[in-house]
Coordinates of C-alpha atoms in Angstrom, one line a residue:
X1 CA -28.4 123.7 26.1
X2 CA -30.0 126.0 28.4
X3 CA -27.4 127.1 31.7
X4 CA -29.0 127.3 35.0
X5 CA -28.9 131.5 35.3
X6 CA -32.0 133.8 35.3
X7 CA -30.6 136.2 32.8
X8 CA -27.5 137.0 31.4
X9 CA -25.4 138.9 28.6
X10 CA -21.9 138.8 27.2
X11 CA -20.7 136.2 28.6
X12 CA -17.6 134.1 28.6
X13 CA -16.4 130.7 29.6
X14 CA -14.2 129.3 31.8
X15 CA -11.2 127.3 29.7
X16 CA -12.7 124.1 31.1
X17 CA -16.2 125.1 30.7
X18 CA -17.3 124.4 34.0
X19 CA -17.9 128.6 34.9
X20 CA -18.6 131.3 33.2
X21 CA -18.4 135.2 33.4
X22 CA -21.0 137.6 32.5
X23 CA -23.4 140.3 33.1
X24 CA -26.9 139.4 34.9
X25 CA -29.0 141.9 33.9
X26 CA -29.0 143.7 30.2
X27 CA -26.3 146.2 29.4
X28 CA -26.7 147.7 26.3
X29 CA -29.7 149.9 27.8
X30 CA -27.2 152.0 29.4
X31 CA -24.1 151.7 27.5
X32 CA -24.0 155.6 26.2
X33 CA -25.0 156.7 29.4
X34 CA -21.6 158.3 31.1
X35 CA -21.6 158.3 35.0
X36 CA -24.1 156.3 35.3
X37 CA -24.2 154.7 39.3
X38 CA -28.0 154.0 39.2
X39 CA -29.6 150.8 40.3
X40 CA -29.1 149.2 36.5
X41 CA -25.6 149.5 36.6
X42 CA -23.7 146.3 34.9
X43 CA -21.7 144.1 37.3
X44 CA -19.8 141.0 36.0
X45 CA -20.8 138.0 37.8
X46 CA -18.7 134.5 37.8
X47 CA -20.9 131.7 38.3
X48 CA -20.2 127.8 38.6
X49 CA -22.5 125.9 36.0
X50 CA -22.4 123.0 38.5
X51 CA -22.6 123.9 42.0
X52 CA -24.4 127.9 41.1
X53 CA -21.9 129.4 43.4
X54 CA -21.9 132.9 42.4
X55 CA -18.6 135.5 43.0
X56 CA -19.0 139.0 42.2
X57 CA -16.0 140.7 40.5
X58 CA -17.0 144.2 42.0
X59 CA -19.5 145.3 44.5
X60 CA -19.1 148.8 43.3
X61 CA -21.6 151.1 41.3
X62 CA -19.8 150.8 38.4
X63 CA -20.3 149.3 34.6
X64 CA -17.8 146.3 34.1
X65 CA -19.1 144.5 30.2
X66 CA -18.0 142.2 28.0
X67 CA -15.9 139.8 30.1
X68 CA -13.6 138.3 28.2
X69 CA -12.1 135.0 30.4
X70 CA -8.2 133.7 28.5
X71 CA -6.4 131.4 31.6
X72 CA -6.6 132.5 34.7
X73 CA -7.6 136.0 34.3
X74 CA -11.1 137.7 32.9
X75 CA -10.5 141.1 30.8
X76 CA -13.3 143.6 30.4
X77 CA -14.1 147.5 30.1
X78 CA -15.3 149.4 32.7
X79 CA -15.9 153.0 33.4
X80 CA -14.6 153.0 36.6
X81 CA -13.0 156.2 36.0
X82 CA -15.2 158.3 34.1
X83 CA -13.9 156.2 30.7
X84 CA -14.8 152.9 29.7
X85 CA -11.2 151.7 29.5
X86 CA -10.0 147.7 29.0
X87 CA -9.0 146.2 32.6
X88 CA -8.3 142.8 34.2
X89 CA -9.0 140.8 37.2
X90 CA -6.6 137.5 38.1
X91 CA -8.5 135.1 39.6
X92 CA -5.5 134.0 41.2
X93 CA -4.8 136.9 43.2
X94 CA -8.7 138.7 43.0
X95 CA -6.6 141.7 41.8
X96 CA -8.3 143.8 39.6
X97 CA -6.0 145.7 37.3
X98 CA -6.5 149.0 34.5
X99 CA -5.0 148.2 31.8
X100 CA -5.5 151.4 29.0
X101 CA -5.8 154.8 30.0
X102 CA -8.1 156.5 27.3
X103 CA -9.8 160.0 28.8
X104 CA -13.1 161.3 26.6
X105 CA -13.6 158.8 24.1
X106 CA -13.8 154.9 26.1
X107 CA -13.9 151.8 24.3
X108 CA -17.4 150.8 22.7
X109 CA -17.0 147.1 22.2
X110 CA -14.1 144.3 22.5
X111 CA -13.5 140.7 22.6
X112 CA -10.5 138.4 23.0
X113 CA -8.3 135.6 21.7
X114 CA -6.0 134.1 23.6
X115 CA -3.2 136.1 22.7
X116 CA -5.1 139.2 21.8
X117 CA -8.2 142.1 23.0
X118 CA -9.4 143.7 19.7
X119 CA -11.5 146.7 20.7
X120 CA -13.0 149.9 18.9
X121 CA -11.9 153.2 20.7
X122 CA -12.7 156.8 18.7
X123 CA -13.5 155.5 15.7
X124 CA -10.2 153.0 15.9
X125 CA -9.6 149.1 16.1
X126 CA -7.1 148.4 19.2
X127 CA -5.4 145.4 19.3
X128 CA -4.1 144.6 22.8
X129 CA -1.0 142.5 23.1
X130 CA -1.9 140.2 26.2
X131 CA 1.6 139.0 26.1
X132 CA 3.1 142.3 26.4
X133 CA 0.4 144.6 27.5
X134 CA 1.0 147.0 24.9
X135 CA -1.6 148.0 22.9
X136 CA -1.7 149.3 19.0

């Protein structure tokens, strides 16, 4: 069934269904390019299937892929800080959080359970304990 965006990527659903998470414009283009703050940069947009209401996690230049929505709260990477690194944003509180702390090397690719974030980092499989926030 076809949802009622103009283009979108990685995205993720809602619990209930009725919202989902994801990048409007393509991604992959620029994912090895570090530092990137051009005019393609990847937000994560949160849009409501039924009324289209749109909420932007970030307004900032910055690459924030692969949402990842468990509960109340939609994981991702960005390279906010020079690394792609694994963060969260509570939709409760519109706190966005970093969650790993990797300099150099970021993370290439994750997705989620709902108890776990496996992701590749250096050559590595992560998995990310949401319960504890450890990750191994």
């Amino acid at each position: 069934e076809p949802l009622p965006l103009s283009q979108a990527m990685n995205g993720s659903f809602s619990p209930d269904g009725k919202q989902i998470a994801y990048n409007p414009r393509m991604v992959d283009v620029i994912q090895e390019w570090r530092y990137y703050r051009g005019g393609a940069t990847a937000p994560i947009w949160i849009t409501d299937l039924q009324t289209g209401a749109t909420e932007k996690i970030s307004n900032q230049k910055v690459n924030d892929k692969y949402p990842m929505w468990v509960g109340d709260k939609i994981y991702f990477i960005s390279d906010r800080t020079g690394t792609f690194n694994l963060f969260v944003f509570d939709r409760k509180t519109k706190q966005t959080k970093q969650l790993t702390k990797f300099v150099g090397q970021g993370i290439r690719q994750a997705s989620a359970t709902n108890d776990v974030i496996t992701f590749t980092q250096n050559g590595q499989i992560h998995q990310f304990d949401l319960a504890t926030n450890q990750d191994k």
